[in-house]
Coordinates of C-alpha atoms and ligand atoms in Angstrom, one line a residue:
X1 CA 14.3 -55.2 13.3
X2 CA 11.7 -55.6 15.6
X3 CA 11.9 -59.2 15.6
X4 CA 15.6 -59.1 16.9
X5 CA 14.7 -56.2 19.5
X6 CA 12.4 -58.5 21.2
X7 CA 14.8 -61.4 21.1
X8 CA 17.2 -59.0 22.5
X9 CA 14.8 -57.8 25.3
X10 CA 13.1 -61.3 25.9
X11 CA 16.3 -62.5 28.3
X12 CA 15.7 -59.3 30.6
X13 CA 13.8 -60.2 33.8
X14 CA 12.6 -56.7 34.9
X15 CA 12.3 -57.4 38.6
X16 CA 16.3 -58.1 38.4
X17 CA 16.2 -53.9 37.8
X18 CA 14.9 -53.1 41.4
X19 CA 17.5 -51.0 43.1
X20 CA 17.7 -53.4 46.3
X21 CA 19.4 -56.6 43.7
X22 CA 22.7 -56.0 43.1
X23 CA 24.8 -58.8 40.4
X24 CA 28.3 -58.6 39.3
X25 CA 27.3 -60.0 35.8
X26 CA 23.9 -60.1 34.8
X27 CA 23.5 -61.0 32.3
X28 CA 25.1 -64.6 33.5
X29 CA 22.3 -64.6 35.9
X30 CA 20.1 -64.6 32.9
X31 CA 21.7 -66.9 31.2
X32 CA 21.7 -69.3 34.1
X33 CA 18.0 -68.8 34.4
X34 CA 17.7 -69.1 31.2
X35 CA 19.0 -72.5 30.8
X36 CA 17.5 -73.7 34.0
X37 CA 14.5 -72.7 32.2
X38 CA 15.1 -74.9 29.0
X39 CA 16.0 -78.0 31.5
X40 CA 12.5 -77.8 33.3
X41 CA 11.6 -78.1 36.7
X42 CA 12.8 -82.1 36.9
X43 CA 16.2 -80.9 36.1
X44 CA 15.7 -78.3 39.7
X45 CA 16.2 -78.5 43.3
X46 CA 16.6 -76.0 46.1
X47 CA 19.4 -75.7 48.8
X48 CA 18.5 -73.1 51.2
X49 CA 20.2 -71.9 54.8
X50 CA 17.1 -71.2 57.2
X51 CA 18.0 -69.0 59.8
X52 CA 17.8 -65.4 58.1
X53 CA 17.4 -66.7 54.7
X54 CA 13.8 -68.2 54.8
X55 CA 13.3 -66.2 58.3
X56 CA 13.1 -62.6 58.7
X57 CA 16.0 -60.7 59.4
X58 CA 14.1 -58.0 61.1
X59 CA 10.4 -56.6 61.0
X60 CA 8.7 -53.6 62.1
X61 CA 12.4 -52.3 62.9
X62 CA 13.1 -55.1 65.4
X63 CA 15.4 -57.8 65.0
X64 CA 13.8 -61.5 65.0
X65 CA 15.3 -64.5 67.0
X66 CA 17.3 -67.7 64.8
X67 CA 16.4 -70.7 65.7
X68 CA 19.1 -70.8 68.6
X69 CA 18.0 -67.4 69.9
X70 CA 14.1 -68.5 70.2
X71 CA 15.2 -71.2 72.6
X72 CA 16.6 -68.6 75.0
X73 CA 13.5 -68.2 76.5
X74 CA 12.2 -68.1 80.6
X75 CA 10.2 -71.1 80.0
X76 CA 13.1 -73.5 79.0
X77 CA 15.9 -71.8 80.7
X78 CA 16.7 -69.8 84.2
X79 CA 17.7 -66.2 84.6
X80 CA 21.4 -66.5 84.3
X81 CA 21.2 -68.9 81.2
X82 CA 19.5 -66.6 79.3
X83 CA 22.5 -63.5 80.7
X84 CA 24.8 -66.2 79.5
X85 CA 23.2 -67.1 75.6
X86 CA 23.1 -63.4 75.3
X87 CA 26.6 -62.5 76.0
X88 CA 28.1 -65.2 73.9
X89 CA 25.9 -64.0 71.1
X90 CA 27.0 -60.4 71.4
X91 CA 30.6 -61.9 71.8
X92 CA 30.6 -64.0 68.5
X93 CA 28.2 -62.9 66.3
X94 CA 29.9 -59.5 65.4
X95 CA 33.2 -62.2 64.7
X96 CA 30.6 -64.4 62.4
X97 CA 30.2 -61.7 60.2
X98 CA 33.4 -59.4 60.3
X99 CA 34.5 -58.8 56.6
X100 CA 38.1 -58.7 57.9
X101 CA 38.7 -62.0 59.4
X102 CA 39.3 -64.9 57.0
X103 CA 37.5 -67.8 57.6
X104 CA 40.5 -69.4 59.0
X105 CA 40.7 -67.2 61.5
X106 CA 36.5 -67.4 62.2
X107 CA 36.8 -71.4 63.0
X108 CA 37.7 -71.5 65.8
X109 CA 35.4 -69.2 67.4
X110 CA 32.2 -70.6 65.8
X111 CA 33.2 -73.7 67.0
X112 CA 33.5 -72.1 70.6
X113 CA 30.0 -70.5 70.4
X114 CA 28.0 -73.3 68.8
X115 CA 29.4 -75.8 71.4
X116 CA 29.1 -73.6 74.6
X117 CA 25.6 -72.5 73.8
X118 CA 24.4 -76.4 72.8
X119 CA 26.2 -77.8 76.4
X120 CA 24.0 -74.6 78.2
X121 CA 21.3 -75.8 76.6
X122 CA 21.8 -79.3 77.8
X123 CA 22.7 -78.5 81.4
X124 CA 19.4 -76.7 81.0
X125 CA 17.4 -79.7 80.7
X126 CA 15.2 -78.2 78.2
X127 CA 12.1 -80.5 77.1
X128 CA 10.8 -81.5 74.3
X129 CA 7.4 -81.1 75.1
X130 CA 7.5 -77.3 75.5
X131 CA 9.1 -76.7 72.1
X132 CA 6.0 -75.9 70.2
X133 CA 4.9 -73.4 72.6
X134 CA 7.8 -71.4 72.5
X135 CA 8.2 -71.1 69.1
X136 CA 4.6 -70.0 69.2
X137 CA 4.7 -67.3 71.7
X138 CA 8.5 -66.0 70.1
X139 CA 8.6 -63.5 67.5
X140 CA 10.7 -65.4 64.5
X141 CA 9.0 -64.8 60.7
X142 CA 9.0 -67.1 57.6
X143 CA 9.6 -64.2 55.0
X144 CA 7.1 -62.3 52.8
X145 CA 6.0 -64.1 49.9
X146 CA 7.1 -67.8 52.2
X147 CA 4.1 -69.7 51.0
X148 CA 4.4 -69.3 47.2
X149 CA 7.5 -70.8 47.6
X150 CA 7.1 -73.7 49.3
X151 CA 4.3 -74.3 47.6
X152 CA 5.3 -73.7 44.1
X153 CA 8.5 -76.4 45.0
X154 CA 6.1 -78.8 46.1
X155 CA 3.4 -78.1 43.4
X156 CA 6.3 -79.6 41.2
X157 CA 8.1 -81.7 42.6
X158 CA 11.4 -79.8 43.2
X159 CA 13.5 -80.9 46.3
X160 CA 14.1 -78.0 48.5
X161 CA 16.4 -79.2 51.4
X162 CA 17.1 -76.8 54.3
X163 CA 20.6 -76.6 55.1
X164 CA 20.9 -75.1 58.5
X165 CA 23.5 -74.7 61.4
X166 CA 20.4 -73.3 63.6
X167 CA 18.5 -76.3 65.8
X168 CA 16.9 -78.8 63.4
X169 CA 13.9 -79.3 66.1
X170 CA 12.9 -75.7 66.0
X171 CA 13.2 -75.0 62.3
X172 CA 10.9 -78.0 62.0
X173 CA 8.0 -76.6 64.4
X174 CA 8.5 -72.9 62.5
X175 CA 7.6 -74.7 59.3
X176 CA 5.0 -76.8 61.1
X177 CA 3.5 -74.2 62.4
X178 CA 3.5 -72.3 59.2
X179 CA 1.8 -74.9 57.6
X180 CA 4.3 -75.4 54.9
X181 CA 5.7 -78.9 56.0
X182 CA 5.2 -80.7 52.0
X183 CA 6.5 -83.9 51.2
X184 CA 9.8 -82.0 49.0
X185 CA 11.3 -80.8 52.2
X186 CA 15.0 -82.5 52.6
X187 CA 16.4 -81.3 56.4
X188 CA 20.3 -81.0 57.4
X189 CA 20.5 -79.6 60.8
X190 CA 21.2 -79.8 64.6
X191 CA 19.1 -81.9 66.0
X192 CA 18.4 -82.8 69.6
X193 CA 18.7 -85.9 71.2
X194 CA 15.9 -86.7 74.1
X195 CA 15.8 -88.6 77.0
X196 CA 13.2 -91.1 77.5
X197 CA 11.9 -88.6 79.8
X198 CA 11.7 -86.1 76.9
X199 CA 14.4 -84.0 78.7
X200 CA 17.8 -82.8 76.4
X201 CA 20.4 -84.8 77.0
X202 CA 22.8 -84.5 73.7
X203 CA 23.1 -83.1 70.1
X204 CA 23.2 -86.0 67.7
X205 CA 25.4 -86.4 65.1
X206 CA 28.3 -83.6 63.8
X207 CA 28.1 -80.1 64.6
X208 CA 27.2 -77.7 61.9
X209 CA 28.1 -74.4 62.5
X210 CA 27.9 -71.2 59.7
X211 CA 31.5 -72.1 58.0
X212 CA 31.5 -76.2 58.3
X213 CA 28.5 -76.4 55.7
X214 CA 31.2 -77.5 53.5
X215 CA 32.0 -81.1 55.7
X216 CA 28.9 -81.3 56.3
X217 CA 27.5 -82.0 53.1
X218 CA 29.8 -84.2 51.9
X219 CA 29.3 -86.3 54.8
X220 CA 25.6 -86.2 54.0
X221 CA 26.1 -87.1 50.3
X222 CA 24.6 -90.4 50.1
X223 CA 21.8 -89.8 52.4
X224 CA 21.5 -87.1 49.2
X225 CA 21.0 -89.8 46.6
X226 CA 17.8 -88.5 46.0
X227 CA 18.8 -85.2 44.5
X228 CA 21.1 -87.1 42.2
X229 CA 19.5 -86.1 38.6
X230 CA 19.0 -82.7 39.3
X231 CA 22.0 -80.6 38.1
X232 CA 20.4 -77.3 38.2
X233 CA 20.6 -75.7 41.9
X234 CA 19.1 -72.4 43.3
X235 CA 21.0 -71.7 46.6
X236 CA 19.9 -68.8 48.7
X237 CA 21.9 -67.8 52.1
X238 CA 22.7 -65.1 54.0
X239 CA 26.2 -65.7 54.9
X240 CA 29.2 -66.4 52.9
X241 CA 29.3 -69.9 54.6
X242 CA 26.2 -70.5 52.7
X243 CA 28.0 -70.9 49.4
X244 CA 29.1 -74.0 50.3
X245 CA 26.0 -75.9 50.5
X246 CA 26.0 -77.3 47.2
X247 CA 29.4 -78.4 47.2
X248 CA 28.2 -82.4 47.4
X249 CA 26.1 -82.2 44.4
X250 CA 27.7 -84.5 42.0
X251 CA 27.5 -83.4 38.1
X252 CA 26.1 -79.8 38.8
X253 CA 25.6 -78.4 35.8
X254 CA 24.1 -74.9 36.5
X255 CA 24.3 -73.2 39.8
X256 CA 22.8 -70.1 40.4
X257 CA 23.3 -68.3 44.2
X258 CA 21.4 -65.6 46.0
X259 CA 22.4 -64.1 49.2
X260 CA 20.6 -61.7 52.0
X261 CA 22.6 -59.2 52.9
X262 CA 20.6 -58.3 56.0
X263 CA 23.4 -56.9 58.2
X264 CA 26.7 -54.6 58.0
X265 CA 25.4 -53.8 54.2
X266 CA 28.0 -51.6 53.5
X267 CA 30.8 -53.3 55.2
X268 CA 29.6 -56.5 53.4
X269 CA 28.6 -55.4 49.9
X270 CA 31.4 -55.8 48.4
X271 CA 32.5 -59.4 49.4
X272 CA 29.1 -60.3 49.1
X273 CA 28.5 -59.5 45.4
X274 CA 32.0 -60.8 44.7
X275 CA 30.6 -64.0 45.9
X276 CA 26.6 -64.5 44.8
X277 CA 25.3 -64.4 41.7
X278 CA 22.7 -62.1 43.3
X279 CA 22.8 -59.8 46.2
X280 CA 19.6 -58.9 47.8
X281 CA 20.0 -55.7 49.9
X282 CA 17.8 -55.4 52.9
X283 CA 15.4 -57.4 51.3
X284 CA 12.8 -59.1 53.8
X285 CA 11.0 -61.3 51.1
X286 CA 11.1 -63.8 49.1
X287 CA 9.9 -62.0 45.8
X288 CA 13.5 -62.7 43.6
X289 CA 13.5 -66.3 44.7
X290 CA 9.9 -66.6 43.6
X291 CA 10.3 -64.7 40.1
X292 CA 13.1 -67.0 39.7
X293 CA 11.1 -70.0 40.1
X294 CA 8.5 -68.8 37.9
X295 CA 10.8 -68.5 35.1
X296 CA 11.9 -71.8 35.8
X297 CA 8.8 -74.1 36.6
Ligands
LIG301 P1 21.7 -70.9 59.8 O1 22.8 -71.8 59.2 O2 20.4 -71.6 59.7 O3 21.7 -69.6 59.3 O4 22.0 -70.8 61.4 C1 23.0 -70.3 62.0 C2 22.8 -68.9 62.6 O5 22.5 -68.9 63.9 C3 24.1 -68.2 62.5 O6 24.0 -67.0 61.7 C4 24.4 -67.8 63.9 C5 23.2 -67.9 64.6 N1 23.3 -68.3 66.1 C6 22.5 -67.5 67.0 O7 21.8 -66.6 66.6 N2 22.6 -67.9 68.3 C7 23.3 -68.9 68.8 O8 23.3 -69.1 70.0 C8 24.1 -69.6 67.8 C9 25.0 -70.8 68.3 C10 24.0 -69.3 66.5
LIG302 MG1 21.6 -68.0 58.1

């Protein structure tokens, strides 16, 4: 009897019971882990959003900046840009995360924001070589527990590419600058195109916004050859945009999705944990992620 009680109890993960993780079926999470477990670490890799899924939602009570919202800064822009990035932020945002539009009827507007604020940016002339200090002296956060994560991923050898819609630059001298910038890193983002002058002039390539991830990756797919082989994915993300990161891996075999719900939690909840394997309620670390990987690794 014992014997099968401690078969029976050996699938429960007890940090899974902490009142901020919320899952529609459990015990599927386990199982997921479970066999993710049995594959091994060379069957693994990691798609994660960045802005609000590595970073910090909020600390100390305050909100902290996306990657977007650290470049609104005195040193890169003048007075009225920064009126300007602030309105359109207050303008769109609520409609990025309104739990009753569709996505449909989001589009449009993402669209709208993402472009206006990257054309401000580049009417801004904002250089290159004052990047690093303004991510320095702004207040944005890699979340609790950041380090064991990164470095368990690159410790062995899983692929952790950062699929972001936030400034591809920026996200760069965040990691950089919190030393976790390992070999394992695979980067999707906006990045900025510099004059020879080292002054903006462009965005390169498509525009990814929070609900075009989808596009996006299966545009990137080849570039993605090197993921090919690993069927298991952990995807983490904060919005419900997020969920589509994984939608180029060919021959996925288990897939297992954990979203932040930083924001609107009650509004949210219930679409959220319709929609990720795991719900994380006002969590600002990255404790679940890294029990998860240390049943897996
Ligand atoms: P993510 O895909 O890395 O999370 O980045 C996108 C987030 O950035 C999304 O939640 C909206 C946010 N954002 C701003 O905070 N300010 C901006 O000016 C823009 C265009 C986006
Ligand atoms: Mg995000």
């Amino acid at each position: 009897v014992l014997a099968i009680w401690h078969q029976l109890t050996k699938t429960e993960i007890t940090e899974l019971t902490k009142g901020s993780v919320m899952m529609r079926e459990r015990s599927r999470v386990e199982d997921t882990i479970y066999a993710m477990q049995k594959a091994g670490p060379g069957s693994l890799q990691v798609i994660s959003d960045f802005d609000m899924t590595l970073t910090r939602f909020a600390h100390k009570g305050k909100r902290l900046p996306t990657t977007h919202n650290i470049l609104n800064n005195r040193l890169l822009i003048n007075e009225d840009s920064t009126k300007k990035m602030k309105e359109l932020l207050n303008t769109y945002y609520p409609i990025e995360i309104d739990p009753s539009l569709s996505l449909a009827e989001k589009l449009p507007y993402m669209v709208t924001w993402w472009t206006e604020v990257h054309e401000l940016l580049i009417q801004q002339r904002i250089r290159k070589d004052m990047l690093a200090r303004v991510v320095r002296e702004s207040s944005a956060m890699l979340r609790e527990g950041y380090r064991v994560f990164f470095d368990c991923l690159a410790e062995h050898r899983v692929p952790l590419l950062i699929f972001s819609a936030g400034v591809g630059d920026v996200l760069e001298e965040v990691i950089r600058q919190n030393d976790v910038f390992h070999p394992n890193l695979h980067i999707i983002s906006n990045y900025m195109d510099f004059d020879h002058t080292g002054v903006l002039q462009a965005f390169k390539g498509q525009l990814i916004h929070s609900y075009n991830k989808r596009d996006v990756t299966l545009s990137h797919a080849t570039a993605l050859r090197e993921l090919h082989g690993r069927p298991n994915v952990l995807l983490l993300g904060d919005s419900l945009g997020d969920l589509n990161m994984a939608d180029g891996v060919s021959e996925a075999q288990n897939i297992l999705t954990v979203g932040f719900l930083n924001d609107q939690v009650e509004e949210r909840k219930e679409s959220y944990i319709n929609s990720f394997d795991i719900v994380l309620l006002k969590d600002e670390t990255m404790d679940i992620p890294n029990v998860i990987l240390r049943h897996i690794v």
